[in-house]
XYZ file of C-alpha atoms in Angstrom:
599
model
C -0.368 11.113 -19.139
C 2.254 12.001 -21.762
C 5.395 9.925 -22.299
C 7.351 12.864 -20.851
C 6.309 11.751 -17.384
C 8.917 9.048 -16.850
C 10.615 7.791 -13.749
C 14.274 8.730 -13.542
C 16.679 6.710 -11.462
C 19.639 8.201 -9.680
C 21.246 8.106 -6.254
C 19.147 11.136 -5.346
C 16.407 12.121 -7.743
C 17.205 15.373 -9.550
C 20.259 15.512 -7.315
C 18.155 16.477 -4.298
C 20.096 15.270 -1.274
C 18.468 17.784 1.066
C 15.331 19.692 0.140
C 13.944 22.773 1.865
C 12.233 20.445 4.359
C 15.442 18.446 4.886
C 14.478 15.408 2.809
C 16.335 13.361 0.241
C 14.354 12.666 -2.910
C 14.236 9.178 -4.359
C 12.204 7.374 -6.995
C 10.084 4.265 -6.786
C 11.391 1.488 -9.041
C 8.924 -0.270 -11.341
C 9.324 -3.525 -13.279
C 8.640 -2.518 -16.885
C 7.293 -5.974 -17.783
C 4.815 -5.743 -14.916
C 3.840 -2.222 -15.990
C 3.040 -3.537 -19.464
C 1.092 -6.481 -18.013
C -1.036 -4.132 -15.886
C -1.623 -1.837 -18.833
C -2.790 -4.615 -21.151
C -4.826 -6.741 -18.734
C -6.719 -3.882 -17.076
C -6.673 -1.260 -19.863
C -4.886 1.150 -17.538
C -3.139 4.347 -18.606
C 0.625 3.898 -18.465
C 1.082 6.171 -15.458
C -1.532 4.226 -13.439
C 0.077 0.909 -14.403
C 3.498 2.235 -13.421
C 2.237 3.410 -10.047
C 0.724 -0.003 -9.295
C 3.946 -1.778 -10.191
C 6.103 0.611 -8.167
C 3.911 0.186 -5.064
C 4.324 -3.570 -4.888
C 0.905 -4.641 -6.189
C 1.208 -8.156 -7.635
C -0.440 -9.060 -10.921
C -2.516 -11.812 -9.317
C -3.846 -9.376 -6.687
C -4.403 -6.405 -8.955
C -8.039 -7.107 -9.785
C -9.019 -7.096 -6.109
C -6.875 -4.018 -5.533
C -8.517 -2.111 -8.381
C -12.046 -3.282 -7.527
C -12.030 -3.971 -3.772
C -15.359 -5.593 -2.945
C -16.824 -6.671 0.360
C -17.711 -10.030 -1.182
C -14.074 -10.771 -1.942
C -12.481 -9.266 1.168
C -14.986 -9.510 4.057
C -13.409 -11.731 6.734
C -15.201 -14.640 8.368
C -16.511 -13.163 11.631
C -15.892 -16.477 13.416
C -12.161 -16.131 12.744
C -12.089 -13.419 15.435
C -11.609 -14.653 18.981
C -14.827 -14.269 21.034
C -16.826 -13.021 18.031
C -19.440 -15.771 18.100
C -20.018 -15.193 21.816
C -20.274 -11.424 21.271
C -22.902 -11.994 18.579
C -24.889 -14.294 20.872
C -24.809 -11.820 23.762
C -25.858 -8.872 21.587
C -28.598 -10.837 19.817
C -29.917 -12.092 23.181
C -30.144 -8.474 24.363
C -31.951 -7.306 21.242
C -34.445 -10.172 21.324
C -35.139 -9.898 25.054
C -35.225 -6.100 25.137
C -32.526 -5.742 27.799
C -31.429 -2.182 28.478
C -28.155 -1.640 26.619
C -25.600 1.133 26.230
C -22.609 1.803 24.023
C -19.557 3.309 25.734
C -17.518 4.916 22.976
C -14.185 6.666 22.731
C -14.445 10.386 21.971
C -12.619 10.414 18.613
C -13.880 9.748 15.079
C -13.234 6.014 15.274
C -15.147 5.785 18.534
C -17.952 8.029 17.300
C -18.408 6.184 14.017
C -18.259 2.832 15.824
C -20.869 3.899 18.336
C -23.095 5.346 15.616
C -23.100 2.043 13.735
C -24.384 0.268 16.827
C -27.001 2.928 17.580
C -28.311 2.765 14.017
C -28.330 -1.033 14.067
C -30.238 -1.285 17.360
C -32.725 1.339 16.160
C -33.337 -0.610 12.946
C -34.046 -3.674 15.094
C -36.574 -1.706 17.143
C -34.347 -1.098 20.172
C -32.767 2.012 21.634
C -29.127 2.065 22.639
C -27.998 4.554 25.263
C -24.898 6.561 24.362
C -22.163 7.122 26.935
C -18.948 8.887 25.958
C -16.481 9.680 28.770
C -15.617 13.327 29.244
C -11.990 13.740 28.162
C -11.181 16.243 30.913
C -13.081 14.693 33.827
C -12.967 10.959 33.107
C -10.141 10.421 30.648
C -9.970 7.672 28.062
C -12.036 4.511 28.114
C -14.335 2.852 30.622
C -14.074 3.659 34.314
C -15.658 2.436 37.498
C -17.631 5.695 37.683
C -18.980 5.197 34.154
C -20.151 1.665 34.886
C -21.748 2.754 38.173
C -23.681 5.492 36.387
C -24.885 3.125 33.676
C -25.910 0.525 36.251
C -27.858 3.181 38.174
C -29.714 4.020 34.952
C -30.857 0.408 34.640
C -28.415 -0.659 31.927
C -27.743 -4.412 31.821
C -25.331 -4.724 28.870
C -22.553 -2.295 27.940
C -20.754 -2.530 24.597
C -17.450 -0.653 24.657
C -16.082 0.488 21.296
C -12.560 1.699 20.501
C -11.664 1.186 24.147
C -11.854 -1.379 26.925
C -9.246 -3.942 25.899
C -6.862 -2.753 28.597
C -9.429 -1.711 31.216
C -8.952 -4.640 33.580
C -9.867 -2.777 36.780
C -13.057 -1.110 35.497
C -14.226 -4.344 33.841
C -13.707 -6.250 37.072
C -15.822 -3.593 38.781
C -18.514 -3.974 36.111
C -18.658 -7.708 36.782
C -19.020 -7.046 40.496
C -21.899 -4.672 39.695
C -23.643 -7.392 37.686
C -23.118 -5.610 34.358
C -22.473 -7.629 31.228
C -19.803 -6.106 28.995
C -18.812 -6.799 25.387
C -15.565 -5.154 24.275
C -15.079 -4.220 20.600
C -11.599 -2.755 20.270
C -8.471 -2.775 18.100
C -5.693 -1.409 20.315
C -2.571 -3.471 20.970
C -2.956 -6.114 23.685
C 0.007 -7.694 25.460
C -1.850 -9.549 28.206
C -4.798 -11.861 28.629
C -8.188 -10.250 27.843
C -9.917 -8.520 30.760
C -13.014 -9.999 32.391
C -16.015 -9.553 30.048
C -18.681 -11.571 28.263
C -16.608 -11.155 25.102
C -13.506 -9.251 24.037
C -13.332 -8.904 20.268
C -10.022 -7.420 19.195
C -7.992 -8.549 16.172
C -4.881 -7.482 18.110
C -5.413 -9.785 21.067
C -2.722 -12.442 21.208
C -4.979 -15.438 20.511
C -6.970 -13.873 17.634
C -6.411 -15.724 14.352
C -8.368 -13.411 12.057
C -5.306 -11.781 10.502
C -7.184 -8.466 10.620
C -4.953 -6.558 13.033
C -4.987 -3.530 10.714
C -8.702 -2.891 11.345
C -9.925 0.111 13.302
C -12.704 -0.203 15.859
C -15.151 0.943 13.168
C -14.106 -2.044 11.050
C -14.379 -4.413 14.010
C -17.914 -3.147 14.722
C -18.911 -3.672 11.081
C -17.767 -7.296 11.238
C -19.507 -7.737 14.595
C -22.818 -6.521 13.180
C -22.443 -9.004 10.325
C -21.991 -11.699 12.972
C -25.125 -10.498 14.799
C -27.100 -10.588 11.548
C -25.866 -14.139 10.964
C -26.845 -15.148 14.502
C -30.310 -13.614 14.061
C -30.847 -15.597 10.841
C -29.602 -18.795 12.476
C -32.128 -18.382 15.288
C -34.942 -17.163 13.079
C -35.355 -14.132 15.327
C -38.323 -11.827 14.749
C -37.489 -9.644 11.770
C -34.604 -11.880 10.698
C -35.925 -11.807 7.139
C -35.504 -8.017 7.075
C -32.304 -7.275 8.958
C -30.417 -3.957 8.704
C -28.449 -3.455 5.485
C -24.879 -3.020 6.703
C -23.840 -1.643 3.319
C -25.601 1.590 4.288
C -23.268 1.954 7.277
C -20.084 1.738 5.228
C -19.628 5.521 5.243
C -19.333 5.325 9.028
C -16.899 2.419 8.929
C -14.907 4.240 6.252
C -14.545 7.532 8.098
C -13.346 5.706 11.209
C -10.832 3.780 9.098
C -9.425 6.886 7.416
C -9.329 9.115 10.491
C -7.588 6.474 12.600
C -4.930 6.281 9.873
C -5.354 2.569 9.180
C -3.620 1.133 6.089
C -5.829 1.130 2.992
C -5.060 -2.446 2.094
C -7.148 -5.610 2.142
C -10.524 -5.337 3.844
C -9.868 -1.718 4.853
C -9.531 -0.830 1.192
C -12.946 -2.322 0.453
C -14.502 -0.486 3.410
C -13.209 2.903 2.249
C -13.770 2.372 -1.466
C -17.374 1.293 -0.962
C -17.917 3.709 1.919
C -17.135 6.673 -0.330
C -19.975 5.578 -2.602
C -22.376 5.575 0.347
C -21.117 8.981 1.512
C -21.792 10.445 -1.928
C -25.474 9.487 -1.818
C -25.903 11.796 1.184
C -28.179 9.463 3.156
C -26.358 10.026 6.435
C -27.894 13.381 7.263
C -25.321 14.069 9.980
C -22.383 13.798 7.579
C -24.316 15.754 4.938
C -25.031 18.586 7.393
C -21.401 18.652 8.460
C -20.192 18.882 4.853
C -22.695 21.647 4.121
C -21.539 23.646 7.144
C -17.932 23.249 6.033
C -18.822 24.534 2.558
C -17.694 21.266 0.996
C -19.282 20.437 -2.357
C -18.526 18.095 -5.215
C -17.428 14.456 -5.260
C -16.437 13.241 -1.812
C -12.937 11.832 -1.413
C -10.688 10.385 1.284
C -9.560 13.983 1.822
C -13.085 14.850 2.993
C -12.992 12.063 5.562
C -9.555 12.945 6.874
C -9.365 16.734 6.619
C -12.892 18.170 6.344
C -15.343 15.943 8.216
C -12.946 14.191 10.604
C -11.571 17.269 12.419
C -15.084 18.624 12.894
C -16.374 15.335 14.285
C -13.378 15.212 16.625
C -13.980 18.747 17.873
C -16.701 17.708 20.315
C -14.424 15.272 22.119
C -11.527 17.719 22.070
C -13.078 20.925 23.412
C -16.793 20.314 23.885
C -19.413 17.637 24.550
C -17.776 14.254 23.942
C -21.038 12.602 22.838
C -21.636 14.986 19.915
C -19.858 12.762 17.376
C -21.927 9.641 18.053
C -25.126 11.660 18.254
C -24.488 13.457 14.973
C -23.526 10.311 13.074
C -26.508 8.329 14.357
C -29.314 10.890 14.191
C -32.141 10.612 11.687
C -33.635 14.004 12.592
C -32.605 16.680 10.068
C -33.105 19.554 12.496
C -30.977 17.845 15.141
C -28.337 17.076 12.519
C -28.093 20.723 11.491
C -27.935 21.894 15.086
C -25.216 19.393 16.006
C -23.236 20.187 12.844
C -23.349 23.905 13.635
C -22.166 23.232 17.181
C -19.271 21.104 15.936
C -18.307 23.755 13.382
C -18.066 26.342 16.157
C -16.111 23.971 18.389
C -13.735 23.239 15.524
C -12.962 26.927 15.201
C -12.254 27.050 18.933
C -10.067 23.950 18.620
C -8.037 25.542 15.835
C -7.436 28.675 17.887
C -6.233 26.663 20.894
C -4.075 24.489 18.661
C -2.370 27.504 17.068
C -1.656 28.998 20.486
C -0.228 25.740 21.790
C 1.932 25.129 18.723
C 3.475 28.563 18.958
C 4.450 27.828 22.556
C 5.545 24.226 21.976
C 7.760 24.611 18.923
C 10.765 26.148 20.664
C 10.782 23.527 23.402
C 10.286 20.735 20.866
C 13.225 21.863 18.734
C 15.484 21.804 21.791
C 14.248 18.338 22.794
C 14.776 16.985 19.270
C 18.475 17.852 19.458
C 18.944 15.824 22.638
C 16.682 12.782 22.418
C 15.252 10.211 20.025
C 11.733 10.949 21.277
C 10.386 14.475 21.681
C 8.211 15.037 24.768
C 6.952 18.520 25.597
C 4.093 19.647 27.786
C 2.393 22.128 30.043
C -0.508 21.884 32.445
C -1.957 24.904 30.597
C -2.304 22.987 27.323
C -5.762 21.604 26.672
C -5.732 17.772 26.447
C -8.232 18.004 23.609
C -5.722 19.374 21.090
C -2.457 17.747 22.154
C -2.834 14.947 19.604
C -3.065 17.365 16.695
C -0.075 19.303 18.033
C 1.917 16.080 18.333
C 1.177 15.250 14.714
C 2.239 18.692 13.496
C 5.486 18.609 15.484
C 6.256 15.036 14.409
C 5.973 16.047 10.759
C 8.332 18.950 11.290
C 10.909 17.188 13.471
C 10.755 13.748 11.832
C 10.851 12.127 15.278
C 8.212 10.422 17.454
C 6.563 13.211 19.428
C 4.419 13.226 22.559
C 2.631 16.357 23.759
C 1.399 16.548 27.346
C -1.466 18.643 28.635
C -3.590 18.820 31.740
C -6.197 20.473 33.848
C -3.840 21.795 36.545
C -0.405 21.279 38.081
C -1.986 19.001 40.681
C -3.522 16.615 38.135
C -1.523 13.995 36.182
C -0.537 14.883 32.621
C -2.518 13.530 29.701
C -0.298 12.722 26.739
C -0.894 12.047 23.068
C 1.857 10.837 20.751
C 2.426 10.388 17.023
C 5.211 8.351 15.487
C 7.313 8.242 12.336
C 7.420 5.279 9.905
C 9.168 2.228 11.301
C 8.974 3.310 14.961
C 6.377 1.527 17.109
C 5.371 4.133 19.668
C 2.393 2.194 21.011
C 4.526 -0.778 22.018
C 7.061 1.512 23.710
C 4.337 3.309 25.687
C 2.907 -0.050 26.751
C 6.393 -1.035 27.932
C 6.655 2.206 29.915
C 3.395 1.369 31.640
C 4.668 -2.144 32.371
C 7.798 -0.581 33.879
C 5.661 1.457 36.271
C 6.372 4.865 34.721
C 2.786 5.525 33.648
C -0.599 5.553 35.303
C -2.055 4.375 32.018
C -0.954 4.082 28.430
C -1.154 2.201 25.162
C -1.940 2.556 21.485
C -0.645 1.271 18.184
C 2.461 1.741 16.057
C 1.612 5.191 14.732
C -0.109 6.727 17.759
C -0.388 6.356 21.513
C -2.022 7.900 24.533
C -0.860 7.995 28.129
C -1.343 9.399 31.616
C 1.742 10.247 33.672
C 2.596 12.150 36.823
C 4.386 15.390 35.963
C 7.312 14.541 38.225
C 7.981 11.343 36.214
C 8.141 13.002 32.804
C 11.955 13.206 32.749
C 12.186 9.477 33.530
C 9.713 8.810 30.732
C 11.797 10.839 28.281
C 14.895 8.792 29.097
C 13.048 5.467 28.970
C 11.357 6.044 25.617
C 14.403 7.597 23.992
C 16.620 4.685 25.022
C 14.047 2.142 23.866
C 13.221 3.756 20.541
C 16.631 5.100 19.504
C 17.564 1.871 17.659
C 14.245 1.811 15.787
C 14.564 5.490 14.919
C 18.124 5.070 13.663
C 17.158 2.057 11.574
C 14.217 3.935 10.062
C 15.911 7.331 9.752
C 16.456 7.052 6.009
C 12.854 6.006 5.460
C 11.451 8.817 7.595
C 13.487 11.530 5.874
C 13.127 10.247 2.321
C 10.509 11.580 -0.071
C 9.440 9.054 -2.691
C 8.740 10.576 -6.103
C 6.413 8.570 -8.318
C 7.054 10.352 -11.621
C 8.455 13.526 -13.113
C 7.305 15.683 -15.998
C 6.205 19.010 -17.343
C 3.652 21.384 -15.872
C 1.542 21.034 -19.023
C 1.035 17.318 -18.354
C -1.048 18.050 -15.241
C -4.665 18.046 -16.331
C -8.010 16.382 -15.651
C -6.944 13.419 -17.789
C -4.127 12.706 -15.343
C -6.543 12.973 -12.429
C -8.903 10.483 -14.082
C -5.994 8.089 -14.595
C -5.007 8.388 -10.945
C -8.596 7.855 -9.834
C -8.461 4.417 -11.422
C -6.093 3.165 -8.734
C -7.477 5.041 -5.726
C -8.562 5.495 -3.003
C -5.341 6.708 -1.440
C -4.363 6.840 2.189
C -2.120 5.115 4.732
C -0.286 2.251 3.016
C -1.213 3.552 -0.440
C -0.294 7.244 -0.368
C -1.293 9.769 -2.970
C 1.228 9.909 -5.824
C 3.893 12.591 -5.649
C 5.138 14.108 -8.902
C 8.232 16.195 -9.498
C 8.080 19.328 -11.638
C 11.702 20.208 -12.471
C 12.940 23.759 -12.915
C 9.806 25.777 -12.188
C 9.527 29.299 -10.876
C 6.836 30.894 -8.725
C 5.100 33.465 -10.918
C 2.415 34.353 -8.337
C 1.938 33.841 -4.594
C -0.356 35.222 -1.922
C -1.208 34.501 1.679
C -4.571 32.817 2.332
C -6.184 32.738 5.791
C -2.923 33.738 7.497
C -1.160 30.361 7.141
C -1.733 28.930 3.647
C -0.069 30.079 0.421
C -1.834 30.035 -2.929
C 0.545 30.170 -5.885
C 1.157 29.661 -9.588
C 4.103 27.658 -10.918
C 5.519 28.263 -14.391
C 8.020 26.171 -16.352
C 10.517 27.180 -19.026
C 7.904 26.693 -21.772
C 5.504 29.107 -20.107
C 3.026 26.432 -18.995
C 1.366 27.278 -15.686
C -0.422 25.433 -12.913
C -2.084 26.844 -9.817
C -1.967 25.322 -6.385
C -1.792 25.701 -2.632
C 0.631 24.969 0.191
C -1.273 24.264 3.413
C 0.021 25.619 6.738
C 3.210 26.662 4.966
C 3.552 30.309 5.896
C 5.882 29.769 8.872
C 7.903 27.085 7.117
C 10.755 27.163 4.573
C 8.233 26.217 1.885
C 6.039 29.232 2.533
C 9.002 31.573 2.723
C 10.351 30.312 -0.617
C 6.976 30.595 -2.344
C 6.415 34.132 -1.133
C 9.892 35.330 -2.189
C 9.408 34.312 -5.823
C 13.109 34.863 -6.494
C 14.470 31.470 -7.525
C 13.924 28.382 -9.639
C 12.947 25.174 -7.865
C 12.243 21.526 -8.356
C 8.734 21.115 -6.935
C 7.280 17.930 -5.464
C 3.485 18.060 -5.712
C 0.284 16.094 -5.380
C -2.297 16.548 -8.108
C -5.762 17.686 -7.016
C -9.185 18.229 -8.522
C -10.478 21.751 -7.765
C -14.258 22.125 -8.016
C -15.509 25.685 -7.662
C -18.624 27.418 -9.020
C -19.424 24.489 -11.338
C -15.902 24.636 -12.786
C -13.501 21.723 -12.467
C -9.777 22.114 -13.022
C -6.521 20.473 -12.050
C -4.220 22.067 -9.504
C -1.367 20.974 -7.262
C -0.562 20.861 -3.573
C 3.053 21.506 -2.634
C 4.768 18.661 -0.793
C 8.361 19.892 -1.005
C 10.724 22.244 -2.820
C 14.399 21.952 -3.651
C 16.810 24.500 -5.076
C 17.419 24.136 -8.800
C 20.406 25.274 -10.825
C 18.084 26.049 -13.743
């Protein structure tokens, strides 16, 4: 990138104290000596070296950061509490041929976790039954009914994935039924593990693995490595030709990205290497899904999070909850295409329901945001399958932790899904609300939580969570409303060379966000509405240089209104993207924010 792209330091970058989205712009500081050290040691372009330095990457850890390998970052499975026992139980079942089932959550993390196990068992010559609770009828996680059904089908061992760590009652019932259970989970735990043969969770209080950032998909990957190790130790039949776990990294990666885990440490290796596996197209389910979505070209984290992930989730949200695990584990091309087509149709239905709900929820949410630290809105008419997406959209707009409640009817308890802002631990607060007796069920992690609550207790819940989280929200308010700018420069500096430089320090995601660049004093020379909610545009600077781009879901926001007016000069905050279309590759931008300019 040209020398024109330099970080500028000021109290508010470019004087932007309040942008069109209400944010204050700031820059990331970078130690110039460290920038030079990165540039020389790793032959990095200056902009890539500057980004590394500004994001807190240390020189001694840079090599692993730039080339995250499983060899360097894979944790010792035995460092996880109960892992060795889990491996023994699973290997015993495979060797003896016991009837086994995986009970998976209905989201991407659950589906990708379950699919890893199904593929592993199949490669070892065993079939693994798939059981995914129906979101509407059964709710989240294992239940007594689920275990009774599996027992009636002759199942002897149940492996729960992305759920189970807090299911004390159902797991006690499973023990009474004579069912063995192994729990593979990652959700926050504040009590002793429930009764099971093994409970593997890096977030249980006595786990010393230091891997609390893993998703369930990551935990399953480590568990399968432990099972492979146990099989070799025993000399089990086929132990000289065990499944290659590298080929499952695309599944572990999509679960990691879609559950918004930080892309640091082992997670970074999973996603970096998983993208390589995704690109070879061997998982026919993911390939069919991408084809249906019209996605071509080099796969990125964006594909995991915004193209494939929502479609995989659609089954659990508004359709058959088992579709995700079935699609990701199938080796039948015809079945893969059929499942992908079904999920594509369900995703369209999900989007329609989401749009309807958002339109209804926004007014109520705005009123709540003025009164409380936590926004809670709901209706028994809102489908529980799309409340999580709505919560995320509202959280981004309101800059406050947001919970959206839905349900089947007025007579049934509300199902809630929440999303939080940086620095505010919503999962811990929801767990505290359950401990206080306000919830039927509830839990999660810092950024997201789920709950079940009686409608008549919602007002109490609002007061409880707002009082508990107000101090955290106030302390983190500056962080939540600030937009960090990585660099600033001219429109003409945005090209494929810049993209290649940025690729050197990817992948990007939670904990290592995509760089944001400022383009000062640009005007909108072209804008049009795309698919009713997106805006495609062209920005032009004072020198006449132009760059095309898009603003997603912007039409009903201040950003969309400003772009469509084309009557002012702005400072634009953008992410740089590679656009591949009809065998042509070019650079473009995605709008993050706009601020009025005096230029």
